[in-house]
Amino acid sequence: MGCRRPGLRIVGYEMGKRDSQDLYKNGGLISVTSRILIVDVLQSDIPTELIMGIIILHAEKVTALSLEAFIVRLYREKNKAGFLKAFSDQPEHITSGMSPLKNIMKELQLRRVHIYPRFHEDVKKTLETRKVDAIEFYQHLTEPMEAIHHAIVQYMTVTLSELKRSNKILELDDLNVESAYFHSFDAVVRRQLDPVWHKVGP
């Protein structure tokens, strides 16, 4: 059974055991969460030795105790030929700490890593083949919401100013309130303050 027909199929919590077993046996491209997959592998509902490959998303979250690492160990016990690829779109998470990239590759039993920026020629061509249709909705804030937002911005401004004032030897120009709106802000702050993290007060 190919990938185009019937295409990507999803194994969800609402699917019965017999239905999921039949789906696995028919093969094809299947999307399944780590929690469901680990149960199905342990119960032998899925023929692990017949899996052609596994693609893991959000590889930056993989640790020695994560379900993905456990799944990979079980997968490799019965399947040495299948491929394994892991992807991450948050490289900032693998730049701080004690060898995070090395640990991730160790847990996933991978040997090679490729880092492609968005302006890489191959990535650029792939993204340009299908333009994204973006629809933006703007929700007006109520007066209490505006007051809360204003207070948070004030607190963030004061906190960042204090960090910059007490750590003048570091390059902290990138730390501003605008960048705090992104999910990676905490990782950026930790990376910037890593040399003096033991001196940063509460």
mmCIF file of C-alpha atoms in Angstrom:
data_model
loop_
_atom_site.group_PDB
_atom_site.id
_atom_site.type_symbol
_atom_site.label_atom_id
_atom_site.label_comp_id
_atom_site.label_asym_id
_atom_site.label_seq_id
_atom_site.Cartn_x
_atom_site.Cartn_y
_atom_site.Cartn_z
ATOM 1 C CA MET A 1 0.000 0.000 0.000
ATOM 2 C CA GLY A 2 1.460 3.345 -1.002
ATOM 3 C CA CYS A 3 1.621 6.756 0.617
ATOM 4 C CA ARG A 4 -0.582 8.581 -1.891
ATOM 5 C CA ARG A 5 -3.430 6.102 -1.684
ATOM 6 C CA PRO A 6 -5.034 6.042 0.800
ATOM 7 C CA GLY A 7 -2.596 8.681 2.097
ATOM 8 C CA LEU A 8 -1.830 9.593 5.685
ATOM 9 C CA ARG A 9 -4.055 7.841 8.202
ATOM 10 C CA ILE A 10 -4.276 8.680 11.895
ATOM 11 C CA VAL A 11 -4.532 6.268 14.810
ATOM 12 C CA GLY A 12 -6.473 7.989 17.583
ATOM 13 C CA TYR A 13 -7.660 7.083 21.067
ATOM 14 C CA GLU A 14 -11.185 6.500 19.787
ATOM 15 C CA MET A 15 -10.038 3.719 17.452
ATOM 16 C CA GLY A 16 -10.660 0.179 18.665
ATOM 17 C CA LYS A 17 -7.901 -2.379 19.094
ATOM 18 C CA ARG A 18 -9.010 -4.571 16.197
ATOM 19 C CA ASP A 19 -9.339 -1.571 13.871
ATOM 20 C CA SER A 20 -5.854 -0.323 14.725
ATOM 21 C CA GLN A 21 -4.397 -3.816 14.247
ATOM 22 C CA ASP A 22 -5.980 -4.056 10.793
ATOM 23 C CA LEU A 23 -4.699 -0.581 9.960
ATOM 24 C CA TYR A 24 -1.151 -1.506 10.958
ATOM 25 C CA LYS A 25 -1.226 -4.768 9.003
ATOM 26 C CA ASN A 26 -2.457 -3.045 5.848
ATOM 27 C CA GLY A 27 0.589 -0.789 5.963
ATOM 28 C CA GLY A 28 0.971 2.659 4.480
ATOM 29 C CA LEU A 29 1.693 6.045 6.002
ATOM 30 C CA ILE A 30 0.405 6.188 9.570
ATOM 31 C CA SER A 31 0.456 8.988 12.145
ATOM 32 C CA VAL A 32 0.308 7.939 15.787
ATOM 33 C CA THR A 33 1.155 9.557 19.110
ATOM 34 C CA SER A 34 3.984 8.230 21.257
ATOM 35 C CA ARG A 35 1.581 7.129 24.005
ATOM 36 C CA ILE A 36 -0.525 5.041 21.657
ATOM 37 C CA LEU A 37 2.461 3.609 19.797
ATOM 38 C CA ILE A 38 4.305 2.452 22.919
ATOM 39 C CA VAL A 39 1.221 0.581 24.133
ATOM 40 C CA ASP A 40 0.662 -1.038 20.739
ATOM 41 C CA VAL A 41 4.322 -2.069 20.498
ATOM 42 C CA LEU A 42 4.370 -3.577 23.996
ATOM 43 C CA GLN A 43 1.144 -5.470 23.306
ATOM 44 C CA SER A 44 2.459 -6.633 19.912
ATOM 45 C CA ASP A 45 -0.508 -5.033 18.146
ATOM 46 C CA ILE A 46 1.874 -3.672 15.539
ATOM 47 C CA PRO A 47 4.398 -5.907 13.701
ATOM 48 C CA THR A 48 7.541 -3.987 14.654
ATOM 49 C CA GLU A 49 9.766 -6.044 12.382
ATOM 50 C CA LEU A 50 7.729 -4.942 9.345
ATOM 51 C CA ILE A 51 7.971 -1.195 9.977
ATOM 52 C CA MET A 52 9.891 0.409 7.116
ATOM 53 C CA GLY A 53 10.718 3.528 9.081
ATOM 54 C CA ILE A 54 9.800 5.939 11.851
ATOM 55 C CA ILE A 55 9.799 9.735 11.685
ATOM 56 C CA ILE A 56 9.961 11.545 15.028
ATOM 57 C CA LEU A 57 8.861 15.159 15.344
ATOM 58 C CA HIS A 58 9.992 17.636 18.020
ATOM 59 C CA ALA A 59 13.281 15.823 18.511
ATOM 60 C CA GLU A 60 14.474 18.582 20.845
ATOM 61 C CA LYS A 61 12.172 17.149 23.546
ATOM 62 C CA VAL A 62 13.730 13.679 23.500
ATOM 63 C CA THR A 63 15.447 12.626 26.730
ATOM 64 C CA ALA A 64 16.588 9.351 28.246
ATOM 65 C CA LEU A 65 13.213 9.045 29.998
ATOM 66 C CA SER A 66 10.981 10.081 27.103
ATOM 67 C CA LEU A 67 8.600 7.696 25.369
ATOM 68 C CA GLU A 68 10.318 8.301 22.041
ATOM 69 C CA ALA A 69 13.633 6.981 23.367
ATOM 70 C CA PHE A 70 11.885 3.871 24.723
ATOM 71 C CA ILE A 71 10.093 3.329 21.415
ATOM 72 C CA VAL A 72 13.369 3.543 19.502
ATOM 73 C CA ARG A 73 14.992 0.934 21.756
ATOM 74 C CA LEU A 74 12.086 -1.469 21.245
ATOM 75 C CA TYR A 75 12.063 -0.718 17.522
ATOM 76 C CA ARG A 76 15.765 -1.472 17.108
ATOM 77 C CA GLU A 77 15.535 -4.706 19.089
ATOM 78 C CA LYS A 78 13.353 -6.266 16.395
ATOM 79 C CA ASN A 79 14.097 -4.115 13.381
ATOM 80 C CA LYS A 80 17.655 -3.329 12.326
ATOM 81 C CA ALA A 81 16.874 -2.452 8.707
ATOM 82 C CA GLY A 82 14.162 0.184 9.094
ATOM 83 C CA PHE A 83 15.116 3.845 8.885
ATOM 84 C CA LEU A 84 14.751 6.400 11.648
ATOM 85 C CA LYS A 85 14.654 10.158 11.155
ATOM 86 C CA ALA A 86 14.050 12.900 13.696
ATOM 87 C CA PHE A 87 13.148 16.521 12.992
ATOM 88 C CA SER A 88 13.175 19.708 15.015
ATOM 89 C CA ASP A 89 12.274 23.268 14.075
ATOM 90 C CA GLN A 90 13.551 24.685 17.364
ATOM 91 C CA PRO A 91 17.357 24.484 17.203
ATOM 92 C CA GLU A 92 17.730 26.933 20.080
ATOM 93 C CA HIS A 93 16.789 24.111 22.466
ATOM 94 C CA ILE A 94 19.883 22.121 21.525
ATOM 95 C CA THR A 95 22.389 24.909 22.077
ATOM 96 C CA SER A 96 22.367 25.129 25.880
ATOM 97 C CA GLY A 97 23.056 22.627 28.625
ATOM 98 C CA MET A 98 25.379 19.642 28.760
ATOM 99 C CA SER A 99 25.727 18.313 25.186
ATOM 100 C CA PRO A 100 21.984 18.277 24.374
ATOM 101 C CA LEU A 101 22.453 17.340 20.707
ATOM 102 C CA LYS A 102 24.798 14.492 21.604
ATOM 103 C CA ASN A 103 22.322 13.151 24.154
ATOM 104 C CA ILE A 104 19.413 13.330 21.717
ATOM 105 C CA MET A 105 21.348 11.471 19.035
ATOM 106 C CA LYS A 106 22.430 8.869 21.574
ATOM 107 C CA GLU A 107 18.880 8.191 22.749
ATOM 108 C CA LEU A 108 17.573 7.995 19.181
ATOM 109 C CA GLN A 109 20.577 5.920 18.066
ATOM 110 C CA LEU A 110 21.413 8.346 15.276
ATOM 111 C CA ARG A 111 24.863 9.091 13.889
ATOM 112 C CA ARG A 112 24.379 11.974 11.474
ATOM 113 C CA VAL A 113 22.790 15.374 11.877
ATOM 114 C CA HIS A 114 21.879 17.917 9.196
ATOM 115 C CA ILE A 115 21.204 21.551 10.053
ATOM 116 C CA TYR A 116 19.345 23.507 7.393
ATOM 117 C CA PRO A 117 18.467 27.195 7.845
ATOM 118 C CA ARG A 118 15.298 28.465 6.170
ATOM 119 C CA PHE A 119 17.361 30.280 3.530
ATOM 120 C CA HIS A 120 19.083 27.037 2.473
ATOM 121 C CA GLU A 121 18.499 26.504 -1.251
ATOM 122 C CA ASP A 122 16.789 23.113 -0.877
ATOM 123 C CA VAL A 123 14.553 24.360 1.939
ATOM 124 C CA LYS A 124 13.722 27.532 0.024
ATOM 125 C CA LYS A 125 12.699 25.618 -3.106
ATOM 126 C CA THR A 126 10.548 23.222 -1.099
ATOM 127 C CA LEU A 127 8.728 26.003 0.737
ATOM 128 C CA GLU A 128 8.118 27.917 -2.482
ATOM 129 C CA THR A 129 6.365 25.001 -4.181
ATOM 130 C CA ARG A 130 3.278 25.562 -2.049
ATOM 131 C CA LYS A 131 2.396 29.000 -0.809
ATOM 132 C CA VAL A 132 0.670 29.139 2.544
ATOM 133 C CA ASP A 133 -2.816 30.612 2.629
ATOM 134 C CA ALA A 134 -2.739 32.709 5.788
ATOM 135 C CA ILE A 135 -5.907 34.164 7.295
ATOM 136 C CA GLU A 136 -5.407 36.543 10.192
ATOM 137 C CA PHE A 137 -8.058 37.194 12.815
ATOM 138 C CA TYR A 138 -7.692 40.031 15.267
ATOM 139 C CA GLN A 139 -9.467 39.883 18.601
ATOM 140 C CA HIS A 140 -9.996 43.234 20.286
ATOM 141 C CA LEU A 141 -9.048 43.295 23.949
ATOM 142 C CA THR A 142 -11.504 44.286 26.625
ATOM 143 C CA GLU A 143 -10.524 46.989 29.106
ATOM 144 C CA PRO A 144 -9.540 44.477 31.839
ATOM 145 C CA MET A 145 -7.499 42.509 29.296
ATOM 146 C CA GLU A 146 -5.718 45.679 28.169
ATOM 147 C CA ALA A 147 -4.942 46.542 31.792
ATOM 148 C CA ILE A 148 -3.490 43.065 32.380
ATOM 149 C CA HIS A 149 -1.459 43.249 29.176
ATOM 150 C CA HIS A 150 -0.121 46.680 30.098
ATOM 151 C CA ALA A 151 0.885 45.462 33.573
ATOM 152 C CA ILE A 152 2.694 42.410 32.153
ATOM 153 C CA VAL A 153 4.599 44.581 29.668
ATOM 154 C CA GLN A 154 5.636 46.913 32.484
ATOM 155 C CA TYR A 155 6.877 44.034 34.639
ATOM 156 C CA MET A 156 8.789 42.545 31.704
ATOM 157 C CA THR A 157 10.377 45.909 30.903
ATOM 158 C CA VAL A 158 11.526 46.403 34.486
ATOM 159 C CA THR A 159 12.825 42.817 34.750
ATOM 160 C CA LEU A 160 14.817 43.013 31.514
ATOM 161 C CA SER A 161 16.215 46.406 32.475
ATOM 162 C CA GLU A 162 17.382 44.972 35.790
ATOM 163 C CA LEU A 163 19.036 42.018 34.044
ATOM 164 C CA LYS A 164 20.878 44.333 31.665
ATOM 165 C CA ARG A 165 21.905 46.680 34.475
ATOM 166 C CA SER A 166 23.323 43.915 36.675
ATOM 167 C CA ASN A 167 25.080 42.061 33.823
ATOM 168 C CA LYS A 168 26.793 44.778 31.819
ATOM 169 C CA ILE A 169 29.585 42.476 30.633
ATOM 170 C CA LEU A 170 27.141 40.403 28.581
ATOM 171 C CA GLU A 171 25.603 41.229 25.206
ATOM 172 C CA LEU A 172 21.941 41.458 26.152
ATOM 173 C CA ASP A 173 20.725 43.845 23.462
ATOM 174 C CA ASP A 174 18.556 41.119 21.937
ATOM 175 C CA LEU A 175 16.545 40.808 25.138
ATOM 176 C CA ASN A 176 13.534 43.052 24.740
ATOM 177 C CA VAL A 177 9.818 42.948 25.378
ATOM 178 C CA GLU A 178 9.018 42.307 21.703
ATOM 179 C CA SER A 179 11.034 39.077 21.642
ATOM 180 C CA ALA A 180 9.282 37.895 24.818
ATOM 181 C CA TYR A 181 6.163 37.116 22.782
ATOM 182 C CA PHE A 182 7.849 34.066 21.234
ATOM 183 C CA HIS A 183 7.975 30.592 22.804
ATOM 184 C CA SER A 184 11.764 30.420 22.567
ATOM 185 C CA PHE A 185 12.286 33.522 24.718
ATOM 186 C CA ASP A 186 13.052 31.553 27.898
ATOM 187 C CA ALA A 187 15.663 29.488 26.049
ATOM 188 C CA VAL A 188 17.246 32.658 24.633
ATOM 189 C CA VAL A 189 17.407 34.231 28.097
ATOM 190 C CA ARG A 190 18.964 31.102 29.574
ATOM 191 C CA ARG A 191 21.548 30.902 26.787
ATOM 192 C CA GLN A 192 22.505 34.561 27.149
ATOM 193 C CA LEU A 193 22.804 34.334 30.929
ATOM 194 C CA ASP A 194 24.387 30.887 30.999
ATOM 195 C CA PRO A 195 27.898 32.181 31.872
ATOM 196 C CA VAL A 196 26.567 33.963 34.973
ATOM 197 C CA TRP A 197 23.476 31.852 35.680
ATOM 198 C CA HIS A 198 24.726 30.963 39.167
ATOM 199 C CA LYS A 199 24.818 34.670 40.003
ATOM 200 C CA VAL A 200 21.344 35.570 38.764
ATOM 201 C CA GLY A 201 19.036 36.278 41.669
ATOM 202 C CA PRO A 202 15.337 35.427 41.940
#
